[in-house]
CSV table of C-alpha atoms and ligand atoms in Angstrom, one decimal:
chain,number,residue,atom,x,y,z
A,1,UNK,CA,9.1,-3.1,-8.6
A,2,UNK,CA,6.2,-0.7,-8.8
A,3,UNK,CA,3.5,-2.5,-6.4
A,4,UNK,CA,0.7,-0.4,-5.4
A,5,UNK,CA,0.8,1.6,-2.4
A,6,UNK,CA,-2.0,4.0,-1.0
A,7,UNK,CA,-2.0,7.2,-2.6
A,8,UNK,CA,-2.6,10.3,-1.2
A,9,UNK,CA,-5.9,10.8,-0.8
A,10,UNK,CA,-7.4,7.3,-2.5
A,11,UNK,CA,-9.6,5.3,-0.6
A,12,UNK,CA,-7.0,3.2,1.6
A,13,UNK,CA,-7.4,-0.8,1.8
A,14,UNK,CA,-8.2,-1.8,5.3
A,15,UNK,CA,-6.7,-4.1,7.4
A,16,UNK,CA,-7.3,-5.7,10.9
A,17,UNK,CA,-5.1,-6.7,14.0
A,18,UNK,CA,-6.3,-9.3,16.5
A,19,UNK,CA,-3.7,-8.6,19.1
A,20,UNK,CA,-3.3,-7.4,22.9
A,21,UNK,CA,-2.5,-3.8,24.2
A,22,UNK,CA,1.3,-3.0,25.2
A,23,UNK,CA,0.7,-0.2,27.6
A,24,UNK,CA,4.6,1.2,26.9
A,25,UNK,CA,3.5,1.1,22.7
A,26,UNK,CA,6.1,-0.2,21.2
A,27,UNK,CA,4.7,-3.7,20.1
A,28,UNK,CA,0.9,-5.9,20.2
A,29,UNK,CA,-2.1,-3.4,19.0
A,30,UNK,CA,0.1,0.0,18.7
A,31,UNK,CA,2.6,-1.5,16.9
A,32,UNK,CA,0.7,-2.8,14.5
A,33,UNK,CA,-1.7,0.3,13.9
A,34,UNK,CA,1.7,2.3,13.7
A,35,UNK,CA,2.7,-0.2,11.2
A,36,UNK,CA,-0.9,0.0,8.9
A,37,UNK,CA,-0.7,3.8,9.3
A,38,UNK,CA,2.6,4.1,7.9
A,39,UNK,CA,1.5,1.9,4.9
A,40,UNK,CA,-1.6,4.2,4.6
A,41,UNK,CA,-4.0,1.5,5.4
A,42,UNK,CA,-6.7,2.0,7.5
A,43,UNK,CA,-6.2,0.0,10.9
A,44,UNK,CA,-9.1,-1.7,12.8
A,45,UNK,CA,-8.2,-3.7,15.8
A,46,UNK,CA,-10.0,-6.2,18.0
A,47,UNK,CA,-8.4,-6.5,21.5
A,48,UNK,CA,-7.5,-9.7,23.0
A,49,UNK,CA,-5.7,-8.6,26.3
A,50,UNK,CA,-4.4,-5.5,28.0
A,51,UNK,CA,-0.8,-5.7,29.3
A,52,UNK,CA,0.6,-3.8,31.7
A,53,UNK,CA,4.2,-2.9,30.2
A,54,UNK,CA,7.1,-0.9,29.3
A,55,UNK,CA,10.4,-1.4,27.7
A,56,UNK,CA,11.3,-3.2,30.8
A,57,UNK,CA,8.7,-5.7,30.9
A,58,UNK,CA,5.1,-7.4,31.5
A,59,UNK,CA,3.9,-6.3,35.2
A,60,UNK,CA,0.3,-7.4,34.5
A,61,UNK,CA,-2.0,-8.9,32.0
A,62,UNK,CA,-5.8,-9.7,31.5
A,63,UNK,CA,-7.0,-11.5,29.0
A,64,UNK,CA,-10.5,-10.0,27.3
A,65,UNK,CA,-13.6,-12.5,27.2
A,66,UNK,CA,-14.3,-14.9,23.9
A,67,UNK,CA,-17.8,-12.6,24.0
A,68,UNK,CA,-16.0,-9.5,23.7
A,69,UNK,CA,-13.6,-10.8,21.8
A,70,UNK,CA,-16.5,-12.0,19.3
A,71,UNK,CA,-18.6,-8.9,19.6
A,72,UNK,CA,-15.3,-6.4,18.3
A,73,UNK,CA,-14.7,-9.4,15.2
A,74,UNK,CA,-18.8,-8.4,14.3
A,75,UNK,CA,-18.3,-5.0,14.8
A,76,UNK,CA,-15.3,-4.7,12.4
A,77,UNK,CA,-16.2,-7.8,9.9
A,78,UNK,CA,-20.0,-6.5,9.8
A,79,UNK,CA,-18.7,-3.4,8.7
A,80,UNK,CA,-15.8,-3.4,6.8
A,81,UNK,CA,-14.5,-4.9,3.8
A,82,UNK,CA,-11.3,-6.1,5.7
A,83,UNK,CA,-8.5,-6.9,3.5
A,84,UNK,CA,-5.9,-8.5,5.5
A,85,UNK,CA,-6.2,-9.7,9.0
A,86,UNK,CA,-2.7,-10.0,11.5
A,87,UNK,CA,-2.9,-12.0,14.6
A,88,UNK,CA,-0.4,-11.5,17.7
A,89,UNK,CA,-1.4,-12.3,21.1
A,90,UNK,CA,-4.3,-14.1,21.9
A,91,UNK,CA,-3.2,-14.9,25.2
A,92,UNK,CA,-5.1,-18.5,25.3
A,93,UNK,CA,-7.0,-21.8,23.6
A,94,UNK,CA,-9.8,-20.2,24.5
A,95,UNK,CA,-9.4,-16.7,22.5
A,96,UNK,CA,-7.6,-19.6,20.1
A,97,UNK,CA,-10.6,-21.1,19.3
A,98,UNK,CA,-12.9,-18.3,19.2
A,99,UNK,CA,-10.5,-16.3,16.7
A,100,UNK,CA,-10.2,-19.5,14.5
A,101,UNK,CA,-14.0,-20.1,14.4
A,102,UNK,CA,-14.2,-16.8,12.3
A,103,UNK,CA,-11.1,-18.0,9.6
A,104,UNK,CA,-13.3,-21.3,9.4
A,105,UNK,CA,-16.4,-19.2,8.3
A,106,UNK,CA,-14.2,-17.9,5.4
A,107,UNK,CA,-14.0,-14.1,7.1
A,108,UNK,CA,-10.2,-13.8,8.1
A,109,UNK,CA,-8.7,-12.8,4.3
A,110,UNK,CA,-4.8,-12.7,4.0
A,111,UNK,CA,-4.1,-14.3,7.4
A,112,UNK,CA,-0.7,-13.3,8.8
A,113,UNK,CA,-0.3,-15.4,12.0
A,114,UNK,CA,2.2,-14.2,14.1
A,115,UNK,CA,2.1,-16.9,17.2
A,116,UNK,CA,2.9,-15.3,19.9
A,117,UNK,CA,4.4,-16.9,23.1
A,118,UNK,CA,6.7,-15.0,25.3
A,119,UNK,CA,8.1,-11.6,25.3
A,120,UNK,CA,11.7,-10.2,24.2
A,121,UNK,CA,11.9,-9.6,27.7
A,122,UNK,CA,11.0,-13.3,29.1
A,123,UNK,CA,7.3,-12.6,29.8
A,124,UNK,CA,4.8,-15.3,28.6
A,125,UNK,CA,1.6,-14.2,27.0
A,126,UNK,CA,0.5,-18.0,26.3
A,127,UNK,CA,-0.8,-20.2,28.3
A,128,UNK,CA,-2.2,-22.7,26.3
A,129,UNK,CA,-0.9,-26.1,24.4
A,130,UNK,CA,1.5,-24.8,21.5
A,131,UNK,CA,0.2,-27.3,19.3
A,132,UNK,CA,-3.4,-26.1,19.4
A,133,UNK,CA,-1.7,-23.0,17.4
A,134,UNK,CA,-0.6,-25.5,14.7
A,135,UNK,CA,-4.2,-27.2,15.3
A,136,UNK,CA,-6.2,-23.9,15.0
A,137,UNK,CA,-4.6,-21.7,13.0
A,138,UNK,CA,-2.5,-23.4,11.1
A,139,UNK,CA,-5.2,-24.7,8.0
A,140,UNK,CA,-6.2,-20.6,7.8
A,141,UNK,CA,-2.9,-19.2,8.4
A,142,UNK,CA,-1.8,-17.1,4.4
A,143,UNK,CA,1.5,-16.8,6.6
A,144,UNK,CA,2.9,-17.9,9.8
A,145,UNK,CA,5.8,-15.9,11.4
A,146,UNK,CA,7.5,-17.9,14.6
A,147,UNK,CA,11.2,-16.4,15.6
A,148,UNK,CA,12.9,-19.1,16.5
A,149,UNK,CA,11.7,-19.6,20.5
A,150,UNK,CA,8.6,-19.8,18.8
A,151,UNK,CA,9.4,-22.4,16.1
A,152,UNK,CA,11.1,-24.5,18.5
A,153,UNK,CA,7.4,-24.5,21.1
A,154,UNK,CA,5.4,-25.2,18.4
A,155,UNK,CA,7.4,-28.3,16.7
A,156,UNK,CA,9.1,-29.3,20.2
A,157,UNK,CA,12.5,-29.4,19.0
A,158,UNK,CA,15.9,-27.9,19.1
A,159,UNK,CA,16.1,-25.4,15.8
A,160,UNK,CA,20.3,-24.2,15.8
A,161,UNK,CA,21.4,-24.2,12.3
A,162,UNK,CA,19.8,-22.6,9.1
A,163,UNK,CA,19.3,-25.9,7.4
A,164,UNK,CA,17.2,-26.6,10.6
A,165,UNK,CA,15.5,-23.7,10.0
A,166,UNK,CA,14.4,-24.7,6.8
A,167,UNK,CA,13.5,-28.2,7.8
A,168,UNK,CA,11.1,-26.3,10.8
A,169,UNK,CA,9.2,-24.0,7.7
A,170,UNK,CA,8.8,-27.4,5.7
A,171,UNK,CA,7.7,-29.0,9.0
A,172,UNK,CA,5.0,-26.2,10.4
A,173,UNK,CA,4.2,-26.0,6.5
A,174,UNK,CA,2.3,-29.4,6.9
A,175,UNK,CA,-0.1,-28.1,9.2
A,176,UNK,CA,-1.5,-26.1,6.5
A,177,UNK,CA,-0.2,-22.5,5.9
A,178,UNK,CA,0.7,-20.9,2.1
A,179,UNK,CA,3.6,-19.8,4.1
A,180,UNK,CA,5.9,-19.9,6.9
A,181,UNK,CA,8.8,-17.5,7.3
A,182,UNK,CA,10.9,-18.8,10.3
A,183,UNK,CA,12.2,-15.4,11.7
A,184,UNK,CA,16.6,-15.9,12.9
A,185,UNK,CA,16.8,-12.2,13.9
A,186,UNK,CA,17.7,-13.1,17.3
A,187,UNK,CA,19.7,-15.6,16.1
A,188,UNK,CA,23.2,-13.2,16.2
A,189,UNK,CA,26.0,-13.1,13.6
A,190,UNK,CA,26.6,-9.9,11.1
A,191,UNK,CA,22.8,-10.7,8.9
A,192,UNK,CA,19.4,-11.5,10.3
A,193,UNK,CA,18.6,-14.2,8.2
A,194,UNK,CA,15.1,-15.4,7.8
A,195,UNK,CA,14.1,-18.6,5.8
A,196,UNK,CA,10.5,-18.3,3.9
A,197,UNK,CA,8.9,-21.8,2.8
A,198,UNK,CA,6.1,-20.3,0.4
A,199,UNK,CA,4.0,-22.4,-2.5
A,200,UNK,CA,6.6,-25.6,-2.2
A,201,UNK,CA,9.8,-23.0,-2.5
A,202,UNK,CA,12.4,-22.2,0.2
A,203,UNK,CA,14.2,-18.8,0.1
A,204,UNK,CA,16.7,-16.9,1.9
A,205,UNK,CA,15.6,-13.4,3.2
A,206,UNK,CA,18.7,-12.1,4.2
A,207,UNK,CA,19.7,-8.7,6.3
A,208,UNK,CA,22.1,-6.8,7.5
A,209,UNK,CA,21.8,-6.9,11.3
A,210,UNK,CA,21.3,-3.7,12.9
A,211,UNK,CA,23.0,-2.4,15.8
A,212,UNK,CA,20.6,-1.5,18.7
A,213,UNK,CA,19.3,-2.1,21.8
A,214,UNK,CA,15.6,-0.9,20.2
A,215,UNK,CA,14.0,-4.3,19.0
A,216,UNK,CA,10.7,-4.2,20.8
A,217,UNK,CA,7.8,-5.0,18.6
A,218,UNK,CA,10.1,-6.1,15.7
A,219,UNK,CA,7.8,-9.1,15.4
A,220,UNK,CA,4.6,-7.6,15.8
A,221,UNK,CA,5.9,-4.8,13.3
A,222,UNK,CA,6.9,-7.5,10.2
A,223,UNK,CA,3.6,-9.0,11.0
A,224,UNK,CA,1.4,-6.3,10.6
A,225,UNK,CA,3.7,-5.0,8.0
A,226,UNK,CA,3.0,-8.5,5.6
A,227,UNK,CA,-0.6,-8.0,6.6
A,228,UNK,CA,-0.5,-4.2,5.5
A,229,UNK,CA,1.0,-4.8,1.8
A,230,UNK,CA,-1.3,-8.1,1.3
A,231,UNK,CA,-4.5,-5.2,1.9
A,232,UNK,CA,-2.5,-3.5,-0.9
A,233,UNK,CA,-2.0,-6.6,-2.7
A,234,UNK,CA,1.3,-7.4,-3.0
A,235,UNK,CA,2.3,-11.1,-4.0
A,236,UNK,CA,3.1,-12.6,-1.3
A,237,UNK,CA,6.7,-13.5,-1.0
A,238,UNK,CA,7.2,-9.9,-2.4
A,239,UNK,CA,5.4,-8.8,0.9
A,240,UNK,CA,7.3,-10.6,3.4
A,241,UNK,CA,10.7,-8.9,1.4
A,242,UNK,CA,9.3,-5.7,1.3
A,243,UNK,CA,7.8,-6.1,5.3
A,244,UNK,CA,11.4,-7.0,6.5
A,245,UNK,CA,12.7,-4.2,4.6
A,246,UNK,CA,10.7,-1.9,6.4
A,247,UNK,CA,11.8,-3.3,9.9
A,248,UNK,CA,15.3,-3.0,9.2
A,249,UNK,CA,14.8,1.0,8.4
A,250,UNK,CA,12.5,1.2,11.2
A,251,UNK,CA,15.4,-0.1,13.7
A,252,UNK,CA,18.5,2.1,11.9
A,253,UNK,CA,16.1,5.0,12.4
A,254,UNK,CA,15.6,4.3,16.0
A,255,UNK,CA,18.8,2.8,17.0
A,256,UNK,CA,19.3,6.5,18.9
A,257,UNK,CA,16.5,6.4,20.8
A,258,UNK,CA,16.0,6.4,24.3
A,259,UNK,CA,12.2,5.6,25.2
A,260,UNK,CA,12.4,4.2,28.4
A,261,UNK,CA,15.4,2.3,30.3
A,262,UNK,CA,15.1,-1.2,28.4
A,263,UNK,CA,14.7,-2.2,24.7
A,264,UNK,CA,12.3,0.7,23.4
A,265,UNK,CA,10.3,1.3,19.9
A,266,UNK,CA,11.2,1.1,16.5
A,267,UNK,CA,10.3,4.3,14.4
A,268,UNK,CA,7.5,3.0,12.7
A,269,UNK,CA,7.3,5.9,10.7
A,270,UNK,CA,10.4,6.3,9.5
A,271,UNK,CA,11.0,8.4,5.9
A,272,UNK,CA,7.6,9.9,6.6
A,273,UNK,CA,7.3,13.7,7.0
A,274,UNK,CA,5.8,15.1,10.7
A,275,UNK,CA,2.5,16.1,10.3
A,276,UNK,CA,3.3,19.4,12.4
A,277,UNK,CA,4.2,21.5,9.2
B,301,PXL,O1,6.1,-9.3,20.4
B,301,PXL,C1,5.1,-10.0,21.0
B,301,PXL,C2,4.1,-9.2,21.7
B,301,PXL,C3,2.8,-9.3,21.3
B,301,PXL,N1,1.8,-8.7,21.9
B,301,PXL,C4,2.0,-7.9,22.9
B,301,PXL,C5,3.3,-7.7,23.4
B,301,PXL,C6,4.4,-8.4,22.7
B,301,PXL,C7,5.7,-8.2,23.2
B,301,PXL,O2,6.1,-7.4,24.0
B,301,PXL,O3,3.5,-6.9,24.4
B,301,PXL,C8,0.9,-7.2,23.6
């Protein structure tokens, strides 16, 4: 397939992250401007929350104000012809709301809506109503990308087999997103299997499952990774494939790794030669 990527020194697309800060870098706001940079799009980001963190967990968190919150989305959107726009944390209804007011006025293009909820490692980073997410988001969302913890908050039931995978795309579907890829990677067995529900068609995105103990960020990483190849216009069920492709070289490449004592970074910038020449 020859979609378009950045090239060298062309004008990149730019896209934007409304996400919080994971102090230990491997996921939220420097996952995803890892992700952007190794696509070659320019990354703008509008902080939602700073967490205290490494690869062993959440110590601390504090939400930023709705005012700040606003004032970054003027900065960038005032500015910038954004491209694509990825949510990830935003901590609360109230952020919720404020974030969503801006998709209403038509100024969140290619929305990838990663809802975020709890941690790999058990924290939460939501304390809201799950169904405001649906409520929200879910009429602006391009594409919404719950794992299956998530899935099962946000509809309030049980989600085991694949075939109840796909009934929980078809069901968040109805809240009003082009797309919804229900995410099985933590799921187990020899694939990661996603299911993607996209323009009234269900497909199988199937992986091989990668052995490591390196998954931190994974989600924030496909996320940002959709969002990065809508900037450069990919179609979109082409963009999810090609996203999740890129997550499953950036965990092989990592799967050695040793950044901290718990589950560390993926190499988001895998295949790509060192700039130290
Ligand atoms: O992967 C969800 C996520 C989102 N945002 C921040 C995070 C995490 C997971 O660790 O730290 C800031």
């Amino acid at each position: 397939m020859n979609h378009r990527t950045a090239e060298r020194h062309a004008q990149p697309p730019v896209a934007l992250t409304i996400a919080g800060s994971d102090s230990g870098g491997g996921a939220g706001i420097q996952a995803d401007l890892h992700t952007f940079a190794a696509h070659r799009v320019h990354g703008t980001s509008v902080l939602t929350a700073i967490t205290a963190q490494n690869t062993r967990g959440v110590t601390a968190a504090e939400a930023v104000s709705a005012e700040l919150v606003r004032a970054q989305l003027d900065a960038v959107l005032g500015d910038f012809t954004v491209a694509a726009v990825k949510t990830g944390m935003l901590g609360g209804g109230e952020l919720l709301k404020a974030v969503a007011e801006y998709g209403r006025g038509d100024r969140l293009p290619n929305l990838v809506v990663d809802p975020v909820m709890v941690t790999t490692t058990g924290d939460s980073l939501f304390q809201g109503d799950p169904a405001a997410y649906l409520g929200e988001l879910g009429p602006l969302a391009t594409v919404l990308t719950p794992n299956l913890a998530e899935a099962r908050q946000l509809l309030g039931r049980e989600i085991a087999t694949l075939d109840d995978m796909r009934e929980a795309a078809r069901a968040l579907a109805t809240y009003g997103p082009r797309a919804v890829l229900v995410k099985g990677g933590h799921a187990g067995g020899e694939r990661s299997v996603d299911v993607l529900w996209c323009d009234g068609q269900m497909l199988d995105l199937a992986a091989p499952r990668v052995a490591t103990r390196n998954d931190h960020g994974t989600g924030c990483t496909l996320a940002s990774a959709i969002a990065a190849r809508l900037a450069l216009e990919h179609p979109l069920p082409q963009a999810v494939a090609g996203a999740k492709a890129y997550v499953t070289e950036a965990l092989k490449a990592a799967a050695d790794w040793r950044l901290g004592l718990g589950p560390g970074p993926v190499h988001h910038h895998h295949g790509r030669k060192s700039a130290v020449l």
